[in-house]
PDB file of C-alpha atoms and ligand atoms in Angstrom:
ATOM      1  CA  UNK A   1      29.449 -57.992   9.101  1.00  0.00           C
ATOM      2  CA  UNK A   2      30.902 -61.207   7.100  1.00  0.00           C
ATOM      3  CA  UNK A   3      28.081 -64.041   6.743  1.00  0.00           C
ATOM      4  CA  UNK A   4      28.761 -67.698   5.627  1.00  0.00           C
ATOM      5  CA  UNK A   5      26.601 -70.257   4.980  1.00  0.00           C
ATOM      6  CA  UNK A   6      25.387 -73.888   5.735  1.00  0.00           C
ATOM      7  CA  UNK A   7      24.133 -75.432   3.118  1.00  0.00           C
ATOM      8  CA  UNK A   8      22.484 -78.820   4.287  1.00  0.00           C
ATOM      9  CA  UNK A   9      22.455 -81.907   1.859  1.00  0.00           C
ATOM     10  CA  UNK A  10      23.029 -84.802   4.002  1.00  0.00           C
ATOM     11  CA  UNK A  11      19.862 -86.107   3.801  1.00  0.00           C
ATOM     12  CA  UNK A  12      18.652 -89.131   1.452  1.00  0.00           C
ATOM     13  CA  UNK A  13      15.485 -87.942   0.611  1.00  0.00           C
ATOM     14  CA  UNK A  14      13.578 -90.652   1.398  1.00  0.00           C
ATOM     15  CA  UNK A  15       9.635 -88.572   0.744  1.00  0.00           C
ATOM     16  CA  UNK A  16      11.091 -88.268  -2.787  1.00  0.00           C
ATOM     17  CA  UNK A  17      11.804 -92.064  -3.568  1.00  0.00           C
ATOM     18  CA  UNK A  18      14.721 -91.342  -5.870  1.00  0.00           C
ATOM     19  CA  UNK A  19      17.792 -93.552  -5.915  1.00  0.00           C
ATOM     20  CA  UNK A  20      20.156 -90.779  -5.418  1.00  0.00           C
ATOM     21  CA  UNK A  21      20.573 -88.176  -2.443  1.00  0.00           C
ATOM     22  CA  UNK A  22      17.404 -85.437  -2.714  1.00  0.00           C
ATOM     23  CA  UNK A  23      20.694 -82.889  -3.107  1.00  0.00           C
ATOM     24  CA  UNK A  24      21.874 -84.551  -6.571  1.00  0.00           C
ATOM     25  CA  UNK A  25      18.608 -84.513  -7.792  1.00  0.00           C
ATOM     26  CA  UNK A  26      18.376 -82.531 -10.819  1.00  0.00           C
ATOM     27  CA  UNK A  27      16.045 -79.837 -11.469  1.00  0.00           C
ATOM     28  CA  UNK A  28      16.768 -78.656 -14.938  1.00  0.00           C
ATOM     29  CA  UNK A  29      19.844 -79.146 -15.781  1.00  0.00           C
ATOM     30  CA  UNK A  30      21.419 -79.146 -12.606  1.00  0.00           C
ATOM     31  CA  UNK A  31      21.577 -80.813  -9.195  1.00  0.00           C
ATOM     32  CA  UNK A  32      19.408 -79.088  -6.168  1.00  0.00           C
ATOM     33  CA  UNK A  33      22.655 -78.927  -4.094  1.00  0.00           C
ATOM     34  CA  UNK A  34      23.676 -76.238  -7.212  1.00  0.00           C
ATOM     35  CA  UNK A  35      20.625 -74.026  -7.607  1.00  0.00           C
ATOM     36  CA  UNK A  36      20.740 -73.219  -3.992  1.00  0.00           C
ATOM     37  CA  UNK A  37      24.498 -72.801  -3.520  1.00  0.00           C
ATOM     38  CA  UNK A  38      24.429 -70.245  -6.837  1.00  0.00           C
ATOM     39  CA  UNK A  39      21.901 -68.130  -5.361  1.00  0.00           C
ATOM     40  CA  UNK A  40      23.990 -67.922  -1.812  1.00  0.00           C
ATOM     41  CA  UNK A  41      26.710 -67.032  -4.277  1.00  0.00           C
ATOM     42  CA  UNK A  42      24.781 -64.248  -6.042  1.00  0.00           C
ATOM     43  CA  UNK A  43      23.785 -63.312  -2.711  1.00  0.00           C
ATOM     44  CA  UNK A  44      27.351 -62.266  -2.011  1.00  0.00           C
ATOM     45  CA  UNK A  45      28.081 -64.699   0.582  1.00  0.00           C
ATOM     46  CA  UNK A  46      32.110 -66.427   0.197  1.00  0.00           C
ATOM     47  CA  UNK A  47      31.993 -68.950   2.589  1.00  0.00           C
ATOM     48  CA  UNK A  48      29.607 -71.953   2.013  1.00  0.00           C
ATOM     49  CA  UNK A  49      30.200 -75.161   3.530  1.00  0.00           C
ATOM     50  CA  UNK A  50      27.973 -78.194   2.267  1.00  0.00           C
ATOM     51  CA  UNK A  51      26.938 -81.145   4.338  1.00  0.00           C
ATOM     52  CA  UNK A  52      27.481 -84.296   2.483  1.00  0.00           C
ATOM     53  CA  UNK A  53      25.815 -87.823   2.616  1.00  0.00           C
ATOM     54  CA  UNK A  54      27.873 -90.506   3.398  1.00  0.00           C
ATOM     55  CA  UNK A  55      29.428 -91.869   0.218  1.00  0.00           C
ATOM     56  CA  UNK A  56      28.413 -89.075  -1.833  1.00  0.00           C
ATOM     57  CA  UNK A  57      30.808 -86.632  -0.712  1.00  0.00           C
ATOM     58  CA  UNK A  58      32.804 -86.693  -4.122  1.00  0.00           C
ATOM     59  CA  UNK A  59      30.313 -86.459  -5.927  1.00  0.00           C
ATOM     60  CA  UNK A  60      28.753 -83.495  -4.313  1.00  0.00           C
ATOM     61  CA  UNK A  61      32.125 -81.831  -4.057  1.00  0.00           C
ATOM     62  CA  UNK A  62      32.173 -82.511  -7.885  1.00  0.00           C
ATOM     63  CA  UNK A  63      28.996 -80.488  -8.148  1.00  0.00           C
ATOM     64  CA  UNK A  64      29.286 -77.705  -6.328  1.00  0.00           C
ATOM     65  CA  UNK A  65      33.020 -76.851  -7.993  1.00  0.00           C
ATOM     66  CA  UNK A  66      31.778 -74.418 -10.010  1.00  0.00           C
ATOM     67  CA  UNK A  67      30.667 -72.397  -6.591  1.00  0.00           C
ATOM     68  CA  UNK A  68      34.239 -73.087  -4.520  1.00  0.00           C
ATOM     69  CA  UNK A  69      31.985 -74.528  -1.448  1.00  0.00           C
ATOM     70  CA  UNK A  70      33.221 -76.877   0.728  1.00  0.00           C
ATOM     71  CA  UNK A  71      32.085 -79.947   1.946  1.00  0.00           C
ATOM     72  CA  UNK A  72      31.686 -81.858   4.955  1.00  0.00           C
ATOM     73  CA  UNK A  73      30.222 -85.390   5.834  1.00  0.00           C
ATOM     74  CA  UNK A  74      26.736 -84.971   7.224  1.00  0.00           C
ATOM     75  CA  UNK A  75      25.572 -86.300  10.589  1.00  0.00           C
ATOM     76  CA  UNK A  76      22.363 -88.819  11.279  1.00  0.00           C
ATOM     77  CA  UNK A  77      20.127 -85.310  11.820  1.00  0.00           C
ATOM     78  CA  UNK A  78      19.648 -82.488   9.967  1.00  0.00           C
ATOM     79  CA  UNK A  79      20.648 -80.749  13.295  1.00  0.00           C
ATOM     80  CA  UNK A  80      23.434 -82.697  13.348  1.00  0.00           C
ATOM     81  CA  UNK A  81      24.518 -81.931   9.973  1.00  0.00           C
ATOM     82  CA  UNK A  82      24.194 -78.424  10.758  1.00  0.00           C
ATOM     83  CA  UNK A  83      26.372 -79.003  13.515  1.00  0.00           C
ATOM     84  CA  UNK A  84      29.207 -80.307  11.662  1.00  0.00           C
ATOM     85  CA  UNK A  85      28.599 -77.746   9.183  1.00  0.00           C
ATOM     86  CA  UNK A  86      29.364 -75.541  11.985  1.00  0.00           C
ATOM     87  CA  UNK A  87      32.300 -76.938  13.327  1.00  0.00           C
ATOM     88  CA  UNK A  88      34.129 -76.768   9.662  1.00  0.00           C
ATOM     89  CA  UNK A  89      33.484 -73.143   9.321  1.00  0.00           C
ATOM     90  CA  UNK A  90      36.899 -70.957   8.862  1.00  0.00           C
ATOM     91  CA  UNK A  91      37.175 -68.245  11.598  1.00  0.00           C
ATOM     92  CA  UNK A  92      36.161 -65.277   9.950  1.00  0.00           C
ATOM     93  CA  UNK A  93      32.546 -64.987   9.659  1.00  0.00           C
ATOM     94  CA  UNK A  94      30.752 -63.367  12.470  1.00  0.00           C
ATOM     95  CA  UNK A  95      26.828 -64.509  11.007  1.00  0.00           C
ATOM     96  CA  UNK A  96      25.621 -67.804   9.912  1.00  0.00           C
ATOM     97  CA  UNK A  97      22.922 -68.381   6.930  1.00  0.00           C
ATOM     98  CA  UNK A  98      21.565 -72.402   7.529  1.00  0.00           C
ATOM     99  CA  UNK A  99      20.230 -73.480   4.507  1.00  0.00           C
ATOM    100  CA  UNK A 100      18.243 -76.109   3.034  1.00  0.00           C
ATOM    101  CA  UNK A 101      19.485 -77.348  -0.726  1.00  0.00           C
ATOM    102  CA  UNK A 102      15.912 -78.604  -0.702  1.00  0.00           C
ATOM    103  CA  UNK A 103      15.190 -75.227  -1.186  1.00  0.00           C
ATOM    104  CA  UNK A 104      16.723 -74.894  -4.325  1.00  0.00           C
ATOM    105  CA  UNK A 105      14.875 -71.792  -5.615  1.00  0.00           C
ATOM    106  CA  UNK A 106      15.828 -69.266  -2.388  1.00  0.00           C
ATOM    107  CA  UNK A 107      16.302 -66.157  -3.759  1.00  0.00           C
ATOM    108  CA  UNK A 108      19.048 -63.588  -3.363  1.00  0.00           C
ATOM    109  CA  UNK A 109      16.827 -61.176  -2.412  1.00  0.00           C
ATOM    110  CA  UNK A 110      15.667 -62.897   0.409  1.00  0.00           C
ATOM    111  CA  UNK A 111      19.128 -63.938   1.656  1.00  0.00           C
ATOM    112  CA  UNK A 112      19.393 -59.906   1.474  1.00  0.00           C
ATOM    113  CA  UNK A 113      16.168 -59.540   3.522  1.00  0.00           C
ATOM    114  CA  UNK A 114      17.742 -61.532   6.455  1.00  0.00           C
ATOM    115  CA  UNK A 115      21.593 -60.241   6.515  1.00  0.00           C
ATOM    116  CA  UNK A 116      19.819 -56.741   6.236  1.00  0.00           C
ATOM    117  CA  UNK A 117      17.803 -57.583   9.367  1.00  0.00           C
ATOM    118  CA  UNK A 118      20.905 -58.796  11.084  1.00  0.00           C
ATOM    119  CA  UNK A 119      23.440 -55.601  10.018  1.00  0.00           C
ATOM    120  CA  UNK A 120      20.026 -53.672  11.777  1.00  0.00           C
ATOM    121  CA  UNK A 121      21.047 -55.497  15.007  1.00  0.00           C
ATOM    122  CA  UNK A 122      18.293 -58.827  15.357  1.00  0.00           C
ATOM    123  CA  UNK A 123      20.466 -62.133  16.439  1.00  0.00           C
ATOM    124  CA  UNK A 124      18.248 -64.668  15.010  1.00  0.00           C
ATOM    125  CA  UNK A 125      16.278 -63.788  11.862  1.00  0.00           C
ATOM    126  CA  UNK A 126      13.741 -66.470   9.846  1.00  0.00           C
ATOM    127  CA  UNK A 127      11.623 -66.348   6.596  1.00  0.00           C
ATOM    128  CA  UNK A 128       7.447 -67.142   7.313  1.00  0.00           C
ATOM    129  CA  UNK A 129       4.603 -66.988   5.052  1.00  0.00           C
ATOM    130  CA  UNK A 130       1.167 -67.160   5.985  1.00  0.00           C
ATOM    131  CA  UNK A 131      -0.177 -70.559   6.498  1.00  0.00           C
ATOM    132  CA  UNK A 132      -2.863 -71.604   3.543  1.00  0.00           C
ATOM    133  CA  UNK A 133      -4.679 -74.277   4.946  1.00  0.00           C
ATOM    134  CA  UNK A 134      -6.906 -74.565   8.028  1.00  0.00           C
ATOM    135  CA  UNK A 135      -4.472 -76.186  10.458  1.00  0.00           C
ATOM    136  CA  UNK A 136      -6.237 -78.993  13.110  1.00  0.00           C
ATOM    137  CA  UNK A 137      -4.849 -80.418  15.985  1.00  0.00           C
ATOM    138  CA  UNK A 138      -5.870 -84.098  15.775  1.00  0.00           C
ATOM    139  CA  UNK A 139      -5.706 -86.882  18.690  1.00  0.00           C
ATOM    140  CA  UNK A 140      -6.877 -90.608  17.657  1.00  0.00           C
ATOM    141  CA  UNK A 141      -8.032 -89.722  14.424  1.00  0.00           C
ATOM    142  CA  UNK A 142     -10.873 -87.029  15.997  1.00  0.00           C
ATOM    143  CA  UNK A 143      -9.889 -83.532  16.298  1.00  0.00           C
ATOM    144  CA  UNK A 144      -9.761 -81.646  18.974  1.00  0.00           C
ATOM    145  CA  UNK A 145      -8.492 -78.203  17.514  1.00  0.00           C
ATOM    146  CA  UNK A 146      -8.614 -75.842  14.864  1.00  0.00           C
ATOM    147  CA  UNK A 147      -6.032 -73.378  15.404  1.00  0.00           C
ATOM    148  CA  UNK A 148      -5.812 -69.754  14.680  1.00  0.00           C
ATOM    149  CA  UNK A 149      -4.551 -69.561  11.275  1.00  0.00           C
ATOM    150  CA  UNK A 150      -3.641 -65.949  11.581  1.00  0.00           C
ATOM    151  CA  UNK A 151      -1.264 -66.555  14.484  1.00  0.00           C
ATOM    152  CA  UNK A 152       0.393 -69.360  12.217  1.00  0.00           C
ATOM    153  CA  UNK A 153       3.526 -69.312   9.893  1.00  0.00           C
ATOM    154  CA  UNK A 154       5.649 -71.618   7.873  1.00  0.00           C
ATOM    155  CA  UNK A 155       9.176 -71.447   8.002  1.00  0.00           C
ATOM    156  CA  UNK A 156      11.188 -71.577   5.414  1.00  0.00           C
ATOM    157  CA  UNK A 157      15.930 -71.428   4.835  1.00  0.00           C
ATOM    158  CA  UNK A 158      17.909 -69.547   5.000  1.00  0.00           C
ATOM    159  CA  UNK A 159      17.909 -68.850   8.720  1.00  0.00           C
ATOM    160  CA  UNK A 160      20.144 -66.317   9.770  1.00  0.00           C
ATOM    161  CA  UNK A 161      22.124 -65.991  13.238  1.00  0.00           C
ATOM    162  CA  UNK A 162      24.806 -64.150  14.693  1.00  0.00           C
ATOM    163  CA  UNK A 163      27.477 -66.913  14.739  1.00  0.00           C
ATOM    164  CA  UNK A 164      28.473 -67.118  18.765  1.00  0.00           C
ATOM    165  CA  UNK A 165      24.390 -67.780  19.303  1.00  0.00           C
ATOM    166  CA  UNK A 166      24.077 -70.312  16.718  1.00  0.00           C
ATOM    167  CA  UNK A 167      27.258 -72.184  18.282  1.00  0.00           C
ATOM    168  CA  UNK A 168      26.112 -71.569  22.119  1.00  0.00           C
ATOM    169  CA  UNK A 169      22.567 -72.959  21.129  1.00  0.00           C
ATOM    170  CA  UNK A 170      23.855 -75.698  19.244  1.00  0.00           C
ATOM    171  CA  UNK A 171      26.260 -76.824  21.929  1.00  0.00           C
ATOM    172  CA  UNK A 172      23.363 -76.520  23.908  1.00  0.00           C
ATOM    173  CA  UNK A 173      21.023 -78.669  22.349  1.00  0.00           C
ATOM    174  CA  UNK A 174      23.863 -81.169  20.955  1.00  0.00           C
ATOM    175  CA  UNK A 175      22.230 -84.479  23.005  1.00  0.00           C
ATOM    176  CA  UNK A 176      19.033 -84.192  20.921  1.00  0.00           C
ATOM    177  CA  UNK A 177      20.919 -84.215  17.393  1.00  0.00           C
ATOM    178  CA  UNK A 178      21.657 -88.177  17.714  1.00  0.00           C
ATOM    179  CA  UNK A 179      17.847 -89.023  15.523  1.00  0.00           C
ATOM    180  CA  UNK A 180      15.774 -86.897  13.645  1.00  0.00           C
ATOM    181  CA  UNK A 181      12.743 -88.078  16.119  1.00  0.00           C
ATOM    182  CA  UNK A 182      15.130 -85.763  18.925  1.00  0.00           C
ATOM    183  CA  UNK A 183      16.380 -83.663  17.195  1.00  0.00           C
ATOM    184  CA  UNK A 184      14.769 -80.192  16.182  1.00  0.00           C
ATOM    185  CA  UNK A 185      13.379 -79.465  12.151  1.00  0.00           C
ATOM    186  CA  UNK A 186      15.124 -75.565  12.081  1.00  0.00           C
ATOM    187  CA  UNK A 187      17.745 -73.880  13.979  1.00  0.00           C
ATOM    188  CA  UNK A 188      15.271 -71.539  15.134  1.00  0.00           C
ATOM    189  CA  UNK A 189      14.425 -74.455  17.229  1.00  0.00           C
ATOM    190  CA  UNK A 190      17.214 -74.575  19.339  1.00  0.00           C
ATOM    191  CA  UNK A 191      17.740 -70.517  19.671  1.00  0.00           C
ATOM    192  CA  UNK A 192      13.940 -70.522  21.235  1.00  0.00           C
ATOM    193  CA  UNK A 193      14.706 -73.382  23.360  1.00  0.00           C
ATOM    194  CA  UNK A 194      18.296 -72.482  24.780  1.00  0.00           C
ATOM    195  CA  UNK A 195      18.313 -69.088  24.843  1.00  0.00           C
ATOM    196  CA  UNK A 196      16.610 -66.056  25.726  1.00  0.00           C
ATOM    197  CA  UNK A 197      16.936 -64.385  22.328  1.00  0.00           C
ATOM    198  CA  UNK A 198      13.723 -63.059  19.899  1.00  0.00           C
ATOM    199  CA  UNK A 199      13.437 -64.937  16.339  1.00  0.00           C
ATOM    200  CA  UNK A 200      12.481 -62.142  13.923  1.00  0.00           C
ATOM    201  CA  UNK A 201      10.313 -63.331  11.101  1.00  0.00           C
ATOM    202  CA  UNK A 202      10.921 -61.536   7.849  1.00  0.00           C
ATOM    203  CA  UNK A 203       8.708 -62.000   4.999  1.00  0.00           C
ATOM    204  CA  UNK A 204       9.529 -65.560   2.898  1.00  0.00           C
ATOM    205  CA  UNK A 205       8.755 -66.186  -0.531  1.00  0.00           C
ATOM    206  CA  UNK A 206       7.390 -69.157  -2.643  1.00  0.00           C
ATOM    207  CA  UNK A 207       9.545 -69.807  -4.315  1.00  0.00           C
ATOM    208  CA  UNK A 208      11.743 -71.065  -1.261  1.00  0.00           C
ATOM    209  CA  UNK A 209       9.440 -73.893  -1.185  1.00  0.00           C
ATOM    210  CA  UNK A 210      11.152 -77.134  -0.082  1.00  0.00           C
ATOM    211  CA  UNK A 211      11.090 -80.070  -2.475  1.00  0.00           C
ATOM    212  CA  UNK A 212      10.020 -83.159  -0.318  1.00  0.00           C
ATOM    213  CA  UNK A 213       7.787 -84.798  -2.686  1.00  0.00           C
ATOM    214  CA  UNK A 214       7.311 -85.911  -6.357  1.00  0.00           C
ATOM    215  CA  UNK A 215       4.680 -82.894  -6.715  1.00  0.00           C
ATOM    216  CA  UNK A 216       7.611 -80.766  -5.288  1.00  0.00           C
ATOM    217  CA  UNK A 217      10.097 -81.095  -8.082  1.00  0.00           C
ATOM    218  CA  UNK A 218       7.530 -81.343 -10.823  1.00  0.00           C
ATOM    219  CA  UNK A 219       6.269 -77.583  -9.577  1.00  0.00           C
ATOM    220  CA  UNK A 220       9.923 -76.395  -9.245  1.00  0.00           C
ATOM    221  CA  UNK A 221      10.519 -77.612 -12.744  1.00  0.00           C
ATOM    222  CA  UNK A 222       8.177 -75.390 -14.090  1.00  0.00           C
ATOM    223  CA  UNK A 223       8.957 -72.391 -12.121  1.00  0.00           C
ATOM    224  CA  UNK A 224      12.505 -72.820 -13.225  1.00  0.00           C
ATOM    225  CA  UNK A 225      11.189 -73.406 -16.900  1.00  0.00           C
ATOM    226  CA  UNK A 226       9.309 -70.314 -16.891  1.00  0.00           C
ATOM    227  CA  UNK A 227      12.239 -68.074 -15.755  1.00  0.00           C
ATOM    228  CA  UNK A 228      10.201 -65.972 -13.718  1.00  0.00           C
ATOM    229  CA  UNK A 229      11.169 -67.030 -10.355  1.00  0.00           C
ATOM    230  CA  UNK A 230      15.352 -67.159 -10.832  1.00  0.00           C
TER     231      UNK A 230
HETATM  232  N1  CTP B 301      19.636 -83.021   5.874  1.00  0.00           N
HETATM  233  C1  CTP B 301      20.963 -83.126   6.284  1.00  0.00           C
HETATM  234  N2  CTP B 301      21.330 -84.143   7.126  1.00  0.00           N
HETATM  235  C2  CTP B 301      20.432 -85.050   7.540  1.00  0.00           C
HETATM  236  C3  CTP B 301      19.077 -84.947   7.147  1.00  0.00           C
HETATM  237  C4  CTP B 301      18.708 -83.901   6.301  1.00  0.00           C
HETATM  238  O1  CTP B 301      21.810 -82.307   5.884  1.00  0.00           O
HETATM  239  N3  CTP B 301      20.835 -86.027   8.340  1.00  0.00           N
HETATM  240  C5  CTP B 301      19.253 -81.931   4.960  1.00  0.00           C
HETATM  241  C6  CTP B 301      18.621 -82.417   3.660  1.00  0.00           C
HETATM  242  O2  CTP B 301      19.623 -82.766   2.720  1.00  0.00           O
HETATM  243  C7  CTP B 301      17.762 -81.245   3.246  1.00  0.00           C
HETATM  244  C8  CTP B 301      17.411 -80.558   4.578  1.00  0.00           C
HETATM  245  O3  CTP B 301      18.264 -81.138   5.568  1.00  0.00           O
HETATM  246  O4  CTP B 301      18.468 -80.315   2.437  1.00  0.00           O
HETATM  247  C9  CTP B 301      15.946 -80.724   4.939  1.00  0.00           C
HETATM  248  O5  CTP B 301      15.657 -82.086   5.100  1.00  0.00           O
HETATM  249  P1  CTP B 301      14.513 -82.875   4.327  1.00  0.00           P
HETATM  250  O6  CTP B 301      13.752 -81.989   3.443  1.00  0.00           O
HETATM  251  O7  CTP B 301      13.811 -83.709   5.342  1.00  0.00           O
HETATM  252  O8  CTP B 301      15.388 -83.804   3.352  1.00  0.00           O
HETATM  253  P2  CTP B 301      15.680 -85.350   3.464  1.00  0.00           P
HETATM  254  O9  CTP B 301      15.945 -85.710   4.887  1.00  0.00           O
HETATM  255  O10 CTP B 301      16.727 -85.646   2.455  1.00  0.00           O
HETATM  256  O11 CTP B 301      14.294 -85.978   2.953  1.00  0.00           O
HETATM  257  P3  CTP B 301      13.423 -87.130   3.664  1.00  0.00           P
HETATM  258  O12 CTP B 301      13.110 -86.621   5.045  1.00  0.00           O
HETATM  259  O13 CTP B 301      12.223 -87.291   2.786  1.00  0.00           O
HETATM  260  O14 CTP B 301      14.308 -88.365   3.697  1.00  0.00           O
HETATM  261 MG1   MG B 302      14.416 -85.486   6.370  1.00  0.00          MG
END
């Protein structure tokens, strides 16, 4: 089994409100884009193609020198990003990690958790941890559900495929990747809607929580500080 990875950071990060790319914001001393490519690194995983935003490809290539990944210009979706992510990939991987470099903190040890799920045979493998709050379903400001929170789980990256499903669902579900309002938020999206195939869930981990906001990065800084979550 070889595995190579997407690592998505095409997006602008506009939740964040900084004037650069969410990817090439730093956390410590170093970009987002870098934290989460070093860890697919240490993860053992050779191939890693980046999506870029447009403009910034330079200087995310700059960045993520130090790791030898290689990057491509993103797309207006993240599923479209991922696409083109997937279309760059050299021939000789036969599973796919999709990652998020929002998720700068991923650890090795999960990435291990999913390609050891995959080597055991599963096609389509994701990371979930129990959801916290009491979820509603809301209509018109009134709401008209509380759902069963042990039935519930957020997703986190990497997401792990073999790599002739991820292409065949992709291809599959290509039409909705013009706008993010189409297109679907994980991969996992597009293997439940286009094929017939189970999506494991493996356990995820806090620290693979995705920086969207201001509160976001200021928590990340401090894991990082702390050195207990590397
Ligand atoms: N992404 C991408 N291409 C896009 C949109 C998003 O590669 N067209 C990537 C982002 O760079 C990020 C991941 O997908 O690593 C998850 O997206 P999100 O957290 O929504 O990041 P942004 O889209 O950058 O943030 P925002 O939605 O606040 O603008
Ligand atoms: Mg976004």
């Amino acid at each position: 089994m070889r595995a190579s990875a997407i690592l998505t950071a095409a997006g602008s990060g506009t939740r964040l409100g900084s004037a650069d790319p969410k990817a090439l914001v730093r956390l410590g001393a170093d970009p987002l884009v870098v934290h989460a490519a070093r860890r697919l690194r240490a993860a053992g995983i050779e191939e890693i193609v980046v999506t870029c935003p447009s403009g910034r490809d330079d200087d995310i290539a700059r960045a993520v020198a130090e790791v030898s990944a290689r990057c491509v210009p993103g797309g207006a979706s993240r599923q479209a990003s991922v696409a083109a992510g997937l279309a760059a990939l050299g021939p000789d991987a036969d599973v796919v990690l999709v990652h998020d470099a929002a998720r700068p903190l991923a650890s090795p040890a999960l990435i291990g958790r999913l390609l050891e799920r995959l080597a055991a045979g599963d096609r389509a493998v994701i990371p979930g941890l129990a959801v916290i709050d009491t979820i509603k379903r809301v209509s018109g400001g009134v709401v008209s559900q509380t759902l069963d929170r042990t039935e519930l789980v957020a997703v986190q990256t990497p997401q792990a495929f073999a790599r002739d499903l991820l292409v065949e669902v992709h291809a599959a579900g290509a039409a909705l990747a013009a706008a993010e309002s189409t297109a679907v938020s994980d991969d996992a999206g597009l293997v439940e809607r286009f094929s017939d195939v189970a999506v494991s869930v493996v356990a995820g981990e806090d620290q693979a929580m995705k920086i969207t906001t201001r509160v976001d990065l200021a928590l990340a800084e401090a894991m990082l500080a702390s050195g207990q979550w590397s």
